[in-house]
PDB file of C-alpha atoms in Angstrom:
ATOM      1  CA  UNK A   1       0.000   0.000   0.000  1.00  0.00           C
ATOM      2  CA  UNK A   2       2.911   2.333   0.755  1.00  0.00           C
ATOM      3  CA  UNK A   3       4.364   1.757  -2.716  1.00  0.00           C
ATOM      4  CA  UNK A   4       1.030   2.623  -4.309  1.00  0.00           C
ATOM      5  CA  UNK A   5       0.789   5.813  -2.256  1.00  0.00           C
ATOM      6  CA  UNK A   6       4.324   6.838  -3.188  1.00  0.00           C
ATOM      7  CA  UNK A   7       3.522   6.318  -6.889  1.00  0.00           C
ATOM      8  CA  UNK A   8       0.922   9.119  -6.685  1.00  0.00           C
ATOM      9  CA  UNK A   9       2.156  12.649  -7.633  1.00  0.00           C
ATOM     10  CA  UNK A  10       3.313  14.729  -4.659  1.00  0.00           C
ATOM     11  CA  UNK A  11       0.564  17.353  -4.800  1.00  0.00           C
ATOM     12  CA  UNK A  12      -2.142  14.670  -4.819  1.00  0.00           C
ATOM     13  CA  UNK A  13      -0.402  12.932  -1.905  1.00  0.00           C
ATOM     14  CA  UNK A  14      -0.559  16.222  -0.032  1.00  0.00           C
ATOM     15  CA  UNK A  15      -4.300  16.532  -0.724  1.00  0.00           C
ATOM     16  CA  UNK A  16      -4.920  13.008   0.587  1.00  0.00           C
ATOM     17  CA  UNK A  17      -2.892  13.703   3.732  1.00  0.00           C
ATOM     18  CA  UNK A  18      -4.695  17.003   4.337  1.00  0.00           C
ATOM     19  CA  UNK A  19      -8.044  15.222   4.159  1.00  0.00           C
ATOM     20  CA  UNK A  20      -6.803  12.572   6.580  1.00  0.00           C
ATOM     21  CA  UNK A  21      -5.595  15.361   8.883  1.00  0.00           C
ATOM     22  CA  UNK A  22      -9.137  16.743   8.895  1.00  0.00           C
ATOM     23  CA  UNK A  23     -10.330  13.336  10.048  1.00  0.00           C
ATOM     24  CA  UNK A  24      -7.646  13.358  12.747  1.00  0.00           C
ATOM     25  CA  UNK A  25      -8.804  16.767  13.937  1.00  0.00           C
ATOM     26  CA  UNK A  26     -12.328  15.357  14.157  1.00  0.00           C
ATOM     27  CA  UNK A  27     -11.061  12.467  16.308  1.00  0.00           C
ATOM     28  CA  UNK A  28      -9.191  14.818  18.642  1.00  0.00           C
ATOM     29  CA  UNK A  29     -12.272  17.026  18.945  1.00  0.00           C
ATOM     30  CA  UNK A  30     -14.416  13.954  19.635  1.00  0.00           C
ATOM     31  CA  UNK A  31     -12.073  12.902  22.428  1.00  0.00           C
ATOM     32  CA  UNK A  32     -12.126  16.402  23.935  1.00  0.00           C
ATOM     33  CA  UNK A  33     -15.914  16.463  23.910  1.00  0.00           C
ATOM     34  CA  UNK A  34     -16.051  12.988  25.448  1.00  0.00           C
ATOM     35  CA  UNK A  35     -13.593  13.953  28.179  1.00  0.00           C
ATOM     36  CA  UNK A  36     -15.579  17.051  29.102  1.00  0.00           C
ATOM     37  CA  UNK A  37     -18.694  14.881  29.664  1.00  0.00           C
ATOM     38  CA  UNK A  38     -20.965  17.346  27.963  1.00  0.00           C
ATOM     39  CA  UNK A  39     -24.134  16.717  25.979  1.00  0.00           C
ATOM     40  CA  UNK A  40     -24.079  13.783  23.528  1.00  0.00           C
ATOM     41  CA  UNK A  41     -25.431  16.014  20.748  1.00  0.00           C
ATOM     42  CA  UNK A  42     -22.055  17.742  20.598  1.00  0.00           C
ATOM     43  CA  UNK A  43     -20.597  14.470  19.315  1.00  0.00           C
ATOM     44  CA  UNK A  44     -22.585  14.560  16.073  1.00  0.00           C
ATOM     45  CA  UNK A  45     -20.524  17.299  14.338  1.00  0.00           C
ATOM     46  CA  UNK A  46     -17.343  15.454  15.338  1.00  0.00           C
ATOM     47  CA  UNK A  47     -18.629  12.225  13.806  1.00  0.00           C
ATOM     48  CA  UNK A  48     -19.697  14.109  10.688  1.00  0.00           C
ATOM     49  CA  UNK A  49     -16.235  15.673  10.292  1.00  0.00           C
ATOM     50  CA  UNK A  50     -14.506  12.317  10.782  1.00  0.00           C
ATOM     51  CA  UNK A  51     -16.743  10.513   8.286  1.00  0.00           C
ATOM     52  CA  UNK A  52     -16.675  13.285   5.674  1.00  0.00           C
ATOM     53  CA  UNK A  53     -12.882  13.699   5.713  1.00  0.00           C
ATOM     54  CA  UNK A  54     -12.187   9.953   5.800  1.00  0.00           C
ATOM     55  CA  UNK A  55     -14.518   9.260   2.870  1.00  0.00           C
ATOM     56  CA  UNK A  56     -13.062  12.184   0.929  1.00  0.00           C
ATOM     57  CA  UNK A  57      -9.499  10.917   1.466  1.00  0.00           C
ATOM     58  CA  UNK A  58     -10.470   7.356   0.563  1.00  0.00           C
ATOM     59  CA  UNK A  59     -12.194   8.365  -2.675  1.00  0.00           C
ATOM     60  CA  UNK A  60      -9.271  10.572  -3.723  1.00  0.00           C
ATOM     61  CA  UNK A  61      -6.812   7.758  -2.931  1.00  0.00           C
ATOM     62  CA  UNK A  62      -8.945   5.289  -4.903  1.00  0.00           C
ATOM     63  CA  UNK A  63      -9.144   7.696  -7.866  1.00  0.00           C
ATOM     64  CA  UNK A  64      -5.376   8.175  -7.838  1.00  0.00           C
ATOM     65  CA  UNK A  65      -4.595   4.461  -7.616  1.00  0.00           C
ATOM     66  CA  UNK A  66      -6.888   3.788 -10.585  1.00  0.00           C
ATOM     67  CA  UNK A  67      -5.311   6.698 -12.548  1.00  0.00           C
ATOM     68  CA  UNK A  68      -8.705   8.342 -12.984  1.00  0.00           C
ATOM     69  CA  UNK A  69      -7.279  11.844 -13.260  1.00  0.00           C
ATOM     70  CA  UNK A  70      -5.748  13.948 -15.990  1.00  0.00           C
ATOM     71  CA  UNK A  71      -2.545  15.951 -15.597  1.00  0.00           C
ATOM     72  CA  UNK A  72      -2.431  19.078 -17.745  1.00  0.00           C
ATOM     73  CA  UNK A  73       0.869  20.961 -17.963  1.00  0.00           C
ATOM     74  CA  UNK A  74       1.128  24.447 -19.384  1.00  0.00           C
ATOM     75  CA  UNK A  75       2.484  27.902 -18.815  1.00  0.00           C
ATOM     76  CA  UNK A  76       0.554  30.498 -16.862  1.00  0.00           C
ATOM     77  CA  UNK A  77      -0.295  33.396 -19.183  1.00  0.00           C
ATOM     78  CA  UNK A  78      -2.612  35.440 -16.969  1.00  0.00           C
ATOM     79  CA  UNK A  79      -3.723  35.614 -13.341  1.00  0.00           C
ATOM     80  CA  UNK A  80      -6.934  37.298 -12.171  1.00  0.00           C
ATOM     81  CA  UNK A  81      -7.005  38.169  -8.476  1.00  0.00           C
ATOM     82  CA  UNK A  82      -9.751  39.236  -6.079  1.00  0.00           C
ATOM     83  CA  UNK A  83      -9.979  42.901  -5.178  1.00  0.00           C
ATOM     84  CA  UNK A  84      -9.711  42.743  -1.408  1.00  0.00           C
ATOM     85  CA  UNK A  85      -7.233  40.058  -0.434  1.00  0.00           C
ATOM     86  CA  UNK A  86      -5.553  39.585  -3.822  1.00  0.00           C
ATOM     87  CA  UNK A  87      -6.262  35.859  -3.878  1.00  0.00           C
ATOM     88  CA  UNK A  88      -6.216  33.962  -7.142  1.00  0.00           C
ATOM     89  CA  UNK A  89      -9.638  33.983  -8.771  1.00  0.00           C
ATOM     90  CA  UNK A  90      -8.824  32.670 -12.254  1.00  0.00           C
ATOM     91  CA  UNK A  91      -5.742  31.198 -13.912  1.00  0.00           C
ATOM     92  CA  UNK A  92      -5.160  31.098 -17.652  1.00  0.00           C
ATOM     93  CA  UNK A  93      -2.892  28.335 -18.919  1.00  0.00           C
ATOM     94  CA  UNK A  94      -1.482  27.861 -22.394  1.00  0.00           C
ATOM     95  CA  UNK A  95      -0.710  24.280 -23.419  1.00  0.00           C
ATOM     96  CA  UNK A  96       0.508  22.996 -26.763  1.00  0.00           C
ATOM     97  CA  UNK A  97      -3.027  22.566 -28.098  1.00  0.00           C
ATOM     98  CA  UNK A  98      -5.404  24.565 -25.916  1.00  0.00           C
ATOM     99  CA  UNK A  99      -5.906  27.660 -23.846  1.00  0.00           C
ATOM    100  CA  UNK A 100      -7.381  26.742 -20.448  1.00  0.00           C
ATOM    101  CA  UNK A 101      -9.213  28.989 -18.013  1.00  0.00           C
ATOM    102  CA  UNK A 102      -9.159  27.543 -14.487  1.00  0.00           C
ATOM    103  CA  UNK A 103     -11.852  29.141 -12.327  1.00  0.00           C
ATOM    104  CA  UNK A 104     -11.593  29.003  -8.541  1.00  0.00           C
ATOM    105  CA  UNK A 105      -7.984  27.841  -8.451  1.00  0.00           C
ATOM    106  CA  UNK A 106      -6.349  26.821  -5.195  1.00  0.00           C
ATOM    107  CA  UNK A 107      -3.755  29.217  -3.799  1.00  0.00           C
ATOM    108  CA  UNK A 108      -0.166  28.777  -4.972  1.00  0.00           C
ATOM    109  CA  UNK A 109       2.725  30.613  -3.357  1.00  0.00           C
ATOM    110  CA  UNK A 110       4.895  32.947  -5.419  1.00  0.00           C
ATOM    111  CA  UNK A 111       2.985  32.363  -8.645  1.00  0.00           C
ATOM    112  CA  UNK A 112       3.863  34.719 -11.472  1.00  0.00           C
ATOM    113  CA  UNK A 113       2.931  34.870 -15.126  1.00  0.00           C
ATOM    114  CA  UNK A 114       5.236  32.571 -17.088  1.00  0.00           C
ATOM    115  CA  UNK A 115       5.445  29.787 -14.494  1.00  0.00           C
ATOM    116  CA  UNK A 116       4.803  26.256 -15.689  1.00  0.00           C
ATOM    117  CA  UNK A 117       1.990  24.539 -13.815  1.00  0.00           C
ATOM    118  CA  UNK A 118       0.647  21.014 -13.667  1.00  0.00           C
ATOM    119  CA  UNK A 119      -3.077  20.882 -12.975  1.00  0.00           C
ATOM    120  CA  UNK A 120      -4.641  17.594 -11.874  1.00  0.00           C
ATOM    121  CA  UNK A 121      -8.276  17.245 -12.949  1.00  0.00           C
ATOM    122  CA  UNK A 122     -10.658  14.325 -12.505  1.00  0.00           C
ATOM    123  CA  UNK A 123     -11.338  12.330 -15.640  1.00  0.00           C
ATOM    124  CA  UNK A 124     -15.047  13.183 -15.573  1.00  0.00           C
ATOM    125  CA  UNK A 125     -14.783  16.938 -14.955  1.00  0.00           C
ATOM    126  CA  UNK A 126     -17.006  19.064 -17.160  1.00  0.00           C
ATOM    127  CA  UNK A 127     -15.028  21.214 -19.582  1.00  0.00           C
ATOM    128  CA  UNK A 128     -16.781  24.066 -21.364  1.00  0.00           C
ATOM    129  CA  UNK A 129     -15.603  26.043 -24.358  1.00  0.00           C
ATOM    130  CA  UNK A 130     -16.101  29.806 -24.209  1.00  0.00           C
ATOM    131  CA  UNK A 131     -14.564  32.068 -26.870  1.00  0.00           C
ATOM    132  CA  UNK A 132     -12.009  29.429 -27.895  1.00  0.00           C
ATOM    133  CA  UNK A 133     -10.890  28.856 -24.300  1.00  0.00           C
ATOM    134  CA  UNK A 134     -11.482  25.611 -22.390  1.00  0.00           C
ATOM    135  CA  UNK A 135     -13.091  26.464 -19.021  1.00  0.00           C
ATOM    136  CA  UNK A 136     -12.553  24.129 -16.050  1.00  0.00           C
ATOM    137  CA  UNK A 137     -14.316  24.953 -12.795  1.00  0.00           C
ATOM    138  CA  UNK A 138     -12.615  22.567 -10.374  1.00  0.00           C
ATOM    139  CA  UNK A 139      -9.401  20.629  -9.984  1.00  0.00           C
ATOM    140  CA  UNK A 140      -7.826  18.199  -7.552  1.00  0.00           C
ATOM    141  CA  UNK A 141      -4.443  19.882  -7.155  1.00  0.00           C
ATOM    142  CA  UNK A 142      -2.080  22.369  -8.775  1.00  0.00           C
ATOM    143  CA  UNK A 143       1.703  22.331  -8.608  1.00  0.00           C
ATOM    144  CA  UNK A 144       4.529  24.222 -10.206  1.00  0.00           C
ATOM    145  CA  UNK A 145       6.282  22.156 -12.856  1.00  0.00           C
ATOM    146  CA  UNK A 146       9.527  22.359 -14.706  1.00  0.00           C
ATOM    147  CA  UNK A 147       9.281  23.571 -18.304  1.00  0.00           C
ATOM    148  CA  UNK A 148       9.371  20.957 -21.058  1.00  0.00           C
ATOM    149  CA  UNK A 149      12.692  20.516 -22.800  1.00  0.00           C
ATOM    150  CA  UNK A 150      12.891  19.988 -26.535  1.00  0.00           C
ATOM    151  CA  UNK A 151      15.976  17.741 -26.736  1.00  0.00           C
TER     152      UNK A 151
END
C-alpha cells in the first residue's frame, strides 16, 4: 500500500494527507468532547467531520490508484485576483493545443505569469468552451512544474 501511495504525484499525496488530517482533527475534537462529559449532541458534528474527511481521502486515494485523473501541464499566461485580499480567482494556462481557463484555483505561493503549472483534474470533470478557451471549474491539485525541454 505504501508503494502505491508513493507512486501518486506529490501534490495529490498532499491533498490526501490534508483530508486525513481533517479526520484526525475530528477524532481529537471527539475525544475532547467525550472527556468534558458534555451533551451527547455535541458528538454529532465530530462524527460528521470524521466521516466526511475519511470518505473524501479514501475516494481521492482510490481515484489516484486507478489513474482516474488527468494531468495538464502548461504555462501560466494570466492571473486574475480578487480585489480585497488579492487571492487567485482565475488562472489562464497555455498548453501545446489549448488555452485553459481555471476558475476558482487553489492558492499557490509565489505564482507569477510565465510559471509552468501542472493541474490535476478528474477524468469526468465538465469542460466548457467559451470564446475558444477551455473552461474548467474545479481541480484536484495544482503544482509548479519544470518547463518541457525539446531535446
